[in-house]
Short mmCIF file of C-alpha atoms in Angstrom, two decimals:
data_model
loop_
_atom_site.label_atom_id
_atom_site.label_comp_id
_atom_site.label_asym_id
_atom_site.label_seq_id
_atom_site.Cartn_x
_atom_site.Cartn_y
_atom_site.Cartn_z
CA MET A 1 5.71 54.92 -50.63
CA LYS A 2 7.00 58.01 -48.64
CA TYR A 3 3.65 59.99 -49.12
CA LYS A 4 1.89 61.03 -45.93
CA SER A 5 -0.92 62.78 -47.28
CA VAL A 6 -2.71 63.59 -50.72
CA PHE A 7 -1.23 66.67 -51.26
CA ASP A 8 2.32 65.10 -51.61
CA ILE A 9 0.96 63.39 -54.41
CA ILE A 10 -0.76 66.41 -55.73
CA GLY A 11 2.49 68.00 -55.42
CA PRO A 12 3.50 71.52 -54.21
CA VAL A 13 2.68 75.08 -55.40
CA MET A 14 4.95 75.36 -58.38
CA ILE A 15 5.94 76.71 -61.75
CA GLY A 16 4.88 73.72 -64.22
CA PRO A 17 4.67 71.33 -65.60
CA SER A 18 5.52 68.52 -63.47
CA SER A 19 6.04 68.02 -60.04
CA SER A 20 8.89 65.25 -60.21
CA HIS A 21 10.78 66.66 -63.14
CA THR A 22 9.97 70.69 -62.48
CA ALA A 23 9.46 70.88 -58.28
CA GLY A 24 11.66 68.07 -57.28
CA ALA A 25 14.45 69.74 -59.50
CA ALA A 26 14.14 73.00 -58.11
CA ARG A 27 14.22 71.35 -54.44
CA ILE A 28 17.38 69.66 -55.55
CA GLY A 29 18.92 72.70 -56.92
CA ARG A 30 18.11 74.87 -53.79
CA VAL A 31 19.31 72.36 -51.32
CA ALA A 32 22.75 72.30 -53.27
CA ARG A 33 22.27 76.36 -52.98
CA ASN A 34 21.92 76.08 -49.25
CA LEU A 35 24.94 73.73 -48.52
CA PHE A 36 27.27 75.81 -50.86
CA GLY A 37 26.13 78.89 -49.14
CA ARG A 38 26.31 81.12 -51.91
CA VAL A 39 25.65 81.75 -55.55
CA PRO A 40 28.59 79.37 -57.69
CA LYS A 41 30.46 80.87 -60.22
CA TRP A 42 29.98 77.75 -62.52
CA ALA A 43 27.59 74.71 -62.15
CA LYS A 44 28.09 71.39 -64.24
CA ILE A 45 24.72 69.57 -64.09
CA SER A 46 24.39 65.86 -65.21
CA PHE A 47 20.86 64.47 -65.76
CA TYR A 48 20.11 60.59 -65.48
CA GLY A 49 17.43 58.17 -66.53
CA SER A 50 14.00 60.07 -67.19
CA PHE A 51 15.52 63.53 -66.62
CA ALA A 52 18.01 62.59 -69.32
CA GLU A 53 15.22 61.97 -71.57
CA THR A 54 13.05 64.71 -70.97
CA TYR A 55 14.54 67.67 -68.85
CA LYS A 56 14.35 69.97 -71.84
CA GLY A 57 10.63 69.33 -72.39
CA HIS A 58 9.90 69.40 -68.75
CA GLY A 59 11.55 72.40 -67.77
CA THR A 60 14.00 70.11 -65.67
CA ASP A 61 17.13 72.70 -66.92
CA VAL A 62 15.30 75.87 -66.15
CA ALA A 63 13.85 74.61 -62.55
CA ILE A 64 17.23 73.06 -61.13
CA VAL A 65 19.00 76.34 -62.44
CA GLY A 66 16.14 78.37 -60.37
CA GLY A 67 17.27 76.22 -57.27
CA LEU A 68 20.74 77.30 -57.51
CA LEU A 69 19.90 80.86 -57.49
CA ASP A 70 17.66 80.16 -54.29
CA PHE A 71 14.30 80.40 -55.75
CA ASP A 72 11.49 78.27 -54.49
CA THR A 73 9.36 76.08 -56.67
CA PHE A 74 6.35 78.71 -57.03
CA ASP A 75 9.17 81.46 -58.01
CA GLU A 76 7.89 82.70 -61.47
CA ARG A 77 11.53 83.68 -62.08
CA ILE A 78 12.36 80.14 -62.50
CA ILE A 79 10.91 80.45 -66.22
CA ASN A 80 13.75 82.96 -66.86
CA SER A 81 16.44 81.20 -64.59
CA LEU A 82 19.00 80.59 -67.27
CA GLU A 83 19.15 84.26 -68.44
CA LEU A 84 19.13 85.34 -64.72
CA ALA A 85 21.95 82.83 -64.13
CA LYS A 86 23.86 84.59 -66.88
CA LYS A 87 23.09 87.96 -65.78
CA GLN A 88 24.94 87.20 -62.45
CA GLY A 89 27.75 85.31 -63.85
CA LEU A 90 27.07 81.58 -63.16
CA GLU A 91 28.36 79.40 -66.05
CA ILE A 92 26.18 76.45 -66.84
CA GLU A 93 26.75 73.29 -68.52
CA PHE A 94 24.19 70.41 -68.94
CA PHE A 95 25.20 66.76 -69.55
CA ALA A 96 22.52 63.81 -70.56
CA GLU A 97 24.07 60.81 -69.30
CA THR A 98 23.90 57.53 -70.66
CA ALA A 99 24.38 55.41 -67.40
CA ILE A 100 21.40 53.78 -65.95
CA PRO A 101 20.96 55.26 -62.43
CA ASP A 102 19.11 53.59 -59.15
CA HIS A 103 16.73 56.02 -59.50
CA PRO A 104 15.21 57.17 -62.95
CA ASN A 105 15.03 60.78 -61.77
CA THR A 106 18.71 61.58 -60.89
CA ALA A 107 20.85 64.36 -61.24
CA LYS A 108 24.16 65.26 -60.45
CA ILE A 109 25.50 68.90 -59.57
CA LEU A 110 28.82 70.11 -59.26
CA ILE A 111 28.97 73.55 -58.43
CA GLY A 112 32.14 75.86 -57.62
CA ASP A 113 34.16 78.99 -57.44
CA GLU A 114 37.50 80.38 -56.78
CA GLU A 115 36.84 79.14 -52.88
CA GLY A 116 35.90 75.61 -53.45
CA GLU A 117 33.58 72.89 -55.08
CA MET A 118 30.60 70.72 -53.90
CA GLU A 119 29.18 67.83 -55.64
CA LEU A 120 25.67 66.86 -54.71
CA VAL A 121 23.47 63.73 -56.14
CA GLY A 122 19.81 64.43 -55.78
CA ILE A 123 16.62 62.11 -56.79
CA SER A 124 12.93 63.32 -57.46
CA ILE A 125 10.97 60.65 -56.13
CA GLY A 126 7.13 62.16 -57.04
CA GLY A 127 4.94 64.85 -55.66
CA GLY A 128 7.82 67.37 -55.58
CA LYS A 129 9.70 65.27 -52.74
CA ILE A 130 13.46 64.68 -53.31
CA GLU A 131 16.54 62.91 -51.47
CA ILE A 132 19.77 63.97 -51.23
CA THR A 133 21.72 60.66 -51.55
CA GLU A 134 25.31 61.84 -52.03
CA LEU A 135 27.52 64.65 -51.00
CA ASN A 136 30.86 64.97 -52.01
CA GLY A 137 31.41 61.32 -52.17
CA PHE A 138 29.40 60.72 -48.72
CA LYS A 139 26.37 58.55 -49.16
CA LEU A 140 23.57 59.83 -47.29
CA ARG A 141 19.83 60.29 -47.13
CA LEU A 142 18.25 63.98 -46.84
CA SER A 143 14.81 64.89 -47.77
CA GLY A 144 15.36 68.68 -48.23
CA HIS A 145 11.87 69.12 -46.54
CA HIS A 146 13.04 69.89 -42.77
CA PRO A 147 15.78 72.18 -41.61
CA ALA A 148 19.05 70.30 -41.54
CA ILE A 149 22.71 70.63 -40.43
CA LEU A 150 25.53 68.71 -41.80
CA VAL A 151 28.78 68.46 -39.93
CA VAL A 152 32.00 67.32 -41.56
CA HIS A 153 34.02 65.87 -39.00
CA ASN A 154 37.40 63.40 -37.90
CA ASP A 155 35.95 59.98 -37.25
CA ARG A 156 36.63 60.41 -33.43
CA PHE A 157 35.16 59.11 -30.23
CA GLY A 158 32.88 61.63 -28.71
CA ALA A 159 32.16 64.12 -31.85
CA ILE A 160 28.66 62.96 -32.56
CA ALA A 161 27.69 63.37 -28.55
CA ALA A 162 29.61 66.74 -28.52
CA VAL A 163 27.13 68.01 -31.44
CA SER A 164 24.15 66.73 -29.82
CA ASN A 165 24.71 68.17 -26.25
CA ILE A 166 25.07 71.61 -28.40
CA LEU A 167 21.71 71.01 -29.98
CA SER A 168 20.35 69.82 -26.51
CA LYS A 169 21.67 72.95 -24.91
CA TYR A 170 19.49 74.73 -27.19
CA LYS A 171 16.28 72.76 -26.86
CA ILE A 172 16.49 71.79 -30.24
CA ASN A 173 14.81 68.20 -31.39
CA ILE A 174 16.47 66.10 -33.36
CA GLY A 175 14.00 64.26 -36.04
CA HIS A 176 16.11 62.21 -38.17
CA MET A 177 20.10 61.76 -37.79
CA GLU A 178 22.66 59.77 -39.42
CA VAL A 179 26.33 59.48 -39.99
CA SER A 180 28.33 58.10 -42.78
CA ARG A 181 32.47 57.89 -43.33
CA LYS A 182 34.29 56.73 -45.96
CA GLU A 183 37.00 54.67 -43.63
CA VAL A 184 37.38 54.07 -40.02
CA GLY A 185 39.02 57.06 -38.37
CA GLN A 186 39.12 59.17 -41.24
CA MET A 187 36.52 61.97 -42.42
CA ALA A 188 32.73 61.48 -41.23
CA LEU A 189 29.44 63.25 -42.09
CA MET A 190 26.60 63.65 -39.58
CA VAL A 191 23.06 64.61 -41.22
CA ILE A 192 20.67 65.90 -38.74
CA GLU A 193 17.36 66.92 -39.51
CA VAL A 194 15.59 69.14 -36.92
CA ASP A 195 11.96 70.57 -36.20
CA HIS A 196 13.27 74.39 -36.72
CA ASN A 197 15.84 76.28 -38.33
CA ILE A 198 19.42 76.59 -36.83
CA GLU A 199 20.63 80.24 -35.79
CA GLU A 200 24.10 81.13 -36.98
CA PRO A 201 25.53 81.52 -33.33
CA VAL A 202 24.46 77.73 -32.63
CA LEU A 203 26.25 76.66 -35.96
CA GLN A 204 29.45 78.45 -34.78
CA GLU A 205 29.39 76.93 -31.69
CA ILE A 206 29.30 73.56 -33.05
CA GLY A 207 32.19 74.62 -35.63
CA GLN A 208 34.31 75.17 -32.86
CA LEU A 209 33.94 72.02 -31.38
CA PRO A 210 37.40 69.56 -31.75
CA ASN A 211 37.49 67.22 -34.74
CA ILE A 212 34.67 69.54 -36.60
CA THR A 213 35.85 70.43 -39.58
CA GLN A 214 33.01 72.16 -41.43
CA VAL A 215 29.19 73.09 -40.98
CA ALA A 216 26.52 73.84 -43.30
CA ARG A 217 22.46 73.99 -43.02
CA VAL A 218 19.45 73.46 -44.96
CA VAL A 219 16.87 76.34 -44.17
CA ASP A 220 13.41 75.54 -44.31
#
């Protein structure tokens, strides 16, 4: 189990009814929004397992869209998120999938606009806690409960050390870090959870390093 206190079991302050199906979904949506960096123009949201069976009754649909609009779990605007998304020009499609997922509370979010697209898979593991398990085809494990940066880079010698050196220079402590790649020598992804939010100038400095192609952050 991944609970550290009774408050993880009770769940966060939230718009109900379910910490797993509502609060967790809102957090998955909000992480997607953070990583995309802006309100998307369209979103295709696929629900699997228990999410697919109960998403309307438990408000999983309005919660995940609320997250895409950057609403926190306790934001009362979540209740009206579908209408608010429509007013902002965000077109939403929902799909109840029949495929059996690795985790019963699984959502896949494909979002985009005229500048690009992003695909993210997240699971709600209970008590409002989540994990992001896939991003644009990369396997990863991101809790969404700590500030983090995601660095897309060419799989080259020294790339990881160069990023770590910049974080060290600014006295930013790394709490968790993992790297995934699709093929040796091709594109790779660093996921780095840190102790506090990283300011934009630090991100820009990382983005200017050799072999770094993209930097995004998840704020606390």
